[in-house]
Amino acid sequence: LIEIPFALKNDVVLGTVTVRDNLEFSAALRLPVTITRDEKRRRINEVLELLHLNKEQNIKVRCEEKY
């Protein structure tokens, strides 16, 4: 599991799905419907690469709430 020590209030990270699934969910909510599925996939792959999460993309996220 990948541990995310904190998340910004405006972001949603689901702890029951993979890193890639979280990015796909975020892309579906944030990107315009005019963007093709292939373009969304390309952008998700780019984000994974920029964050050095290629190897971890299929691992479920573990979130801990910090107050």
PDB file of N, CA, C and O in Angstrom, residues 1 6 9 11-12 16 19 23-24 28 31-33 35 37-39 47 50-54 57 60-61 65-67:
ATOM      1  N   LEU A   1       0.833  -1.192   0.000  1.00  0.00           N
ATOM      2  CA  LEU A   1       0.000   0.000   0.000  1.00  0.00           C
ATOM      3  C   LEU A   1       0.868   1.242   0.000  1.00  0.00           C
ATOM      4  O   LEU A   1       1.943   1.255   0.597  1.00  0.00           O
ATOM      5  N   PHE A   6      -1.389  13.035   4.157  1.00  0.00           N
ATOM      6  CA  PHE A   6      -2.420  14.063   4.211  1.00  0.00           C
ATOM      7  C   PHE A   6      -2.952  14.305   2.817  1.00  0.00           C
ATOM      8  O   PHE A   6      -2.308  13.986   1.835  1.00  0.00           O
ATOM      9  N   LYS A   9      -7.985  19.519   1.384  1.00  0.00           N
ATOM     10  CA  LYS A   9      -9.431  19.465   1.585  1.00  0.00           C
ATOM     11  C   LYS A   9     -10.196  19.356   0.272  1.00  0.00           C
ATOM     12  O   LYS A   9     -11.234  18.733   0.215  1.00  0.00           O
ATOM     13  N   ASP A  11      -9.292  17.865  -2.452  1.00  0.00           N
ATOM     14  CA  ASP A  11      -9.004  16.657  -3.208  1.00  0.00           C
ATOM     15  C   ASP A  11      -9.631  15.443  -2.529  1.00  0.00           C
ATOM     16  O   ASP A  11      -9.734  15.383  -1.317  1.00  0.00           O
ATOM     17  N   VAL A  12     -10.024  14.492  -3.353  1.00  0.00           N
ATOM     18  CA  VAL A  12     -10.591  13.257  -2.838  1.00  0.00           C
ATOM     19  C   VAL A  12      -9.667  12.128  -3.247  1.00  0.00           C
ATOM     20  O   VAL A  12      -9.340  11.965  -4.418  1.00  0.00           O
ATOM     21  N   THR A  16      -9.792   2.749  -1.223  1.00  0.00           N
ATOM     22  CA  THR A  16     -10.174   1.384  -1.574  1.00  0.00           C
ATOM     23  C   THR A  16      -9.833   1.010  -3.007  1.00  0.00           C
ATOM     24  O   THR A  16     -10.106  -0.105  -3.432  1.00  0.00           O
ATOM     25  N   VAL A  19      -3.932   3.651  -7.272  1.00  0.00           N
ATOM     26  CA  VAL A  19      -3.459   4.989  -7.631  1.00  0.00           C
ATOM     27  C   VAL A  19      -4.026   5.382  -8.986  1.00  0.00           C
ATOM     28  O   VAL A  19      -4.562   6.478  -9.158  1.00  0.00           O
ATOM     29  N   LEU A  23      -6.628   8.508 -10.114  1.00  0.00           N
ATOM     30  CA  LEU A  23      -6.357   9.498 -11.163  1.00  0.00           C
ATOM     31  C   LEU A  23      -7.442   9.473 -12.234  1.00  0.00           C
ATOM     32  O   LEU A  23      -7.851  10.521 -12.742  1.00  0.00           O
ATOM     33  N   GLU A  24      -7.921   8.290 -12.592  1.00  0.00           N
ATOM     34  CA  GLU A  24      -8.997   8.186 -13.576  1.00  0.00           C
ATOM     35  C   GLU A  24     -10.278   8.838 -13.059  1.00  0.00           C
ATOM     36  O   GLU A  24     -10.979   9.533 -13.801  1.00  0.00           O
ATOM     37  N   ALA A  28     -12.053  12.095 -14.691  1.00  0.00           N
ATOM     38  CA  ALA A  28     -13.454  12.051 -15.117  1.00  0.00           C
ATOM     39  C   ALA A  28     -14.236  13.239 -14.552  1.00  0.00           C
ATOM     40  O   ALA A  28     -15.127  13.779 -15.212  1.00  0.00           O
ATOM     41  N   LEU A  31     -11.806  16.931 -16.055  1.00  0.00           N
ATOM     42  CA  LEU A  31     -11.526  17.231 -17.458  1.00  0.00           C
ATOM     43  C   LEU A  31     -12.826  17.372 -18.244  1.00  0.00           C
ATOM     44  O   LEU A  31     -13.818  16.698 -17.954  1.00  0.00           O
ATOM     45  N   PRO A  32     -12.825  18.226 -19.251  1.00  0.00           N
ATOM     46  CA  PRO A  32     -14.038  18.411 -20.070  1.00  0.00           C
ATOM     47  C   PRO A  32     -14.442  17.123 -20.788  1.00  0.00           C
ATOM     48  O   PRO A  32     -13.586  16.299 -21.127  1.00  0.00           O
ATOM     49  N   VAL A  33     -15.720  16.957 -21.015  1.00  0.00           N
ATOM     50  CA  VAL A  33     -16.222  15.764 -21.698  1.00  0.00           C
ATOM     51  C   VAL A  33     -15.775  15.707 -23.152  1.00  0.00           C
ATOM     52  O   VAL A  33     -15.861  14.661 -23.789  1.00  0.00           O
ATOM     53  N   ILE A  35     -12.769  15.930 -24.157  1.00  0.00           N
ATOM     54  CA  ILE A  35     -11.460  15.263 -24.250  1.00  0.00           C
ATOM     55  C   ILE A  35     -11.699  13.769 -24.457  1.00  0.00           C
ATOM     56  O   ILE A  35     -12.487  13.146 -23.737  1.00  0.00           O
ATOM     57  N   ARG A  37     -11.108   9.657 -24.628  1.00  0.00           N
ATOM     58  CA  ARG A  37     -10.626   8.660 -23.666  1.00  0.00           C
ATOM     59  C   ARG A  37      -9.117   8.453 -23.811  1.00  0.00           C
ATOM     60  O   ARG A  37      -8.408   8.336 -22.818  1.00  0.00           O
ATOM     61  N   ASP A  38      -8.634   8.429 -25.041  1.00  0.00           N
ATOM     62  CA  ASP A  38      -7.196   8.255 -25.273  1.00  0.00           C
ATOM     63  C   ASP A  38      -6.392   9.422 -24.709  1.00  0.00           C
ATOM     64  O   ASP A  38      -5.317   9.229 -24.151  1.00  0.00           O
ATOM     65  N   GLU A  39      -6.902  10.638 -24.876  1.00  0.00           N
ATOM     66  CA  GLU A  39      -6.209  11.821 -24.340  1.00  0.00           C
ATOM     67  C   GLU A  39      -6.200  11.785 -22.807  1.00  0.00           C
ATOM     68  O   GLU A  39      -5.193  12.112 -22.181  1.00  0.00           O
ATOM     69  N   VAL A  47       0.936  12.063 -15.683  1.00  0.00           N
ATOM     70  CA  VAL A  47       0.943  12.383 -14.251  1.00  0.00           C
ATOM     71  C   VAL A  47       1.648  11.285 -13.465  1.00  0.00           C
ATOM     72  O   VAL A  47       2.461  11.567 -12.575  1.00  0.00           O
ATOM     73  N   LEU A  50       5.315  11.803 -14.008  1.00  0.00           N
ATOM     74  CA  LEU A  50       5.820  12.989 -13.317  1.00  0.00           C
ATOM     75  C   LEU A  50       5.952  12.763 -11.811  1.00  0.00           C
ATOM     76  O   LEU A  50       6.863  13.287 -11.175  1.00  0.00           O
ATOM     77  N   LEU A  51       5.036  11.989 -11.252  1.00  0.00           N
ATOM     78  CA  LEU A  51       5.056  11.707  -9.812  1.00  0.00           C
ATOM     79  C   LEU A  51       5.866  10.458  -9.461  1.00  0.00           C
ATOM     80  O   LEU A  51       5.903  10.056  -8.296  1.00  0.00           O
ATOM     81  N   HIS A  52       6.493   9.865 -10.476  1.00  0.00           N
ATOM     82  CA  HIS A  52       7.288   8.637 -10.281  1.00  0.00           C
ATOM     83  C   HIS A  52       6.454   7.529  -9.637  1.00  0.00           C
ATOM     84  O   HIS A  52       6.903   6.840  -8.717  1.00  0.00           O
ATOM     85  N   LEU A  53       5.238   7.370 -10.130  1.00  0.00           N
ATOM     86  CA  LEU A  53       4.327   6.363  -9.589  1.00  0.00           C
ATOM     87  C   LEU A  53       3.998   5.263 -10.596  1.00  0.00           C
ATOM     88  O   LEU A  53       3.038   4.526 -10.413  1.00  0.00           O
ATOM     89  N   ASN A  54       4.800   5.143 -11.646  1.00  0.00           N
ATOM     90  CA  ASN A  54       4.542   4.109 -12.658  1.00  0.00           C
ATOM     91  C   ASN A  54       4.488   2.722 -12.048  1.00  0.00           C
ATOM     92  O   ASN A  54       3.584   1.935 -12.348  1.00  0.00           O
ATOM     93  N   GLN A  57       1.284   2.223  -9.707  1.00  0.00           N
ATOM     94  CA  GLN A  57      -0.024   2.618 -10.221  1.00  0.00           C
ATOM     95  C   GLN A  57      -1.136   1.607  -9.940  1.00  0.00           C
ATOM     96  O   GLN A  57      -2.303   1.973  -9.892  1.00  0.00           O
ATOM     97  N   LYS A  60      -3.194  -0.243  -4.138  1.00  0.00           N
ATOM     98  CA  LYS A  60      -4.239   0.520  -3.456  1.00  0.00           C
ATOM     99  C   LYS A  60      -3.605   1.565  -2.547  1.00  0.00           C
ATOM    100  O   LYS A  60      -2.578   1.348  -1.925  1.00  0.00           O
ATOM    101  N   VAL A  61      -4.267   2.704  -2.455  1.00  0.00           N
ATOM    102  CA  VAL A  61      -3.818   3.821  -1.620  1.00  0.00           C
ATOM    103  C   VAL A  61      -4.283   3.585  -0.195  1.00  0.00           C
ATOM    104  O   VAL A  61      -5.382   3.109   0.041  1.00  0.00           O
ATOM    105  N   GLU A  65      -6.223   9.878   8.181  1.00  0.00           N
ATOM    106  CA  GLU A  65      -6.645  11.243   8.463  1.00  0.00           C
ATOM    107  C   GLU A  65      -5.815  11.786   9.607  1.00  0.00           C
ATOM    108  O   GLU A  65      -5.626  11.142  10.617  1.00  0.00           O
ATOM    109  N   LYS A  66      -5.319  12.987   9.434  1.00  0.00           N
ATOM    110  CA  LYS A  66      -4.547  13.678  10.469  1.00  0.00           C
ATOM    111  C   LYS A  66      -5.329  14.920  10.878  1.00  0.00           C
ATOM    112  O   LYS A  66      -5.783  15.677  10.043  1.00  0.00           O
ATOM    113  N   TYR A  67      -5.474  15.112  12.164  1.00  0.00           N
ATOM    114  CA  TYR A  67      -6.200  16.301  12.648  1.00  0.00           C
ATOM    115  C   TYR A  67      -5.242  17.222  13.343  1.00  0.00           C
ATOM    116  O   TYR A  67      -4.337  16.904  13.963  1.00  0.00           O
TER     117      TYR A  67
END
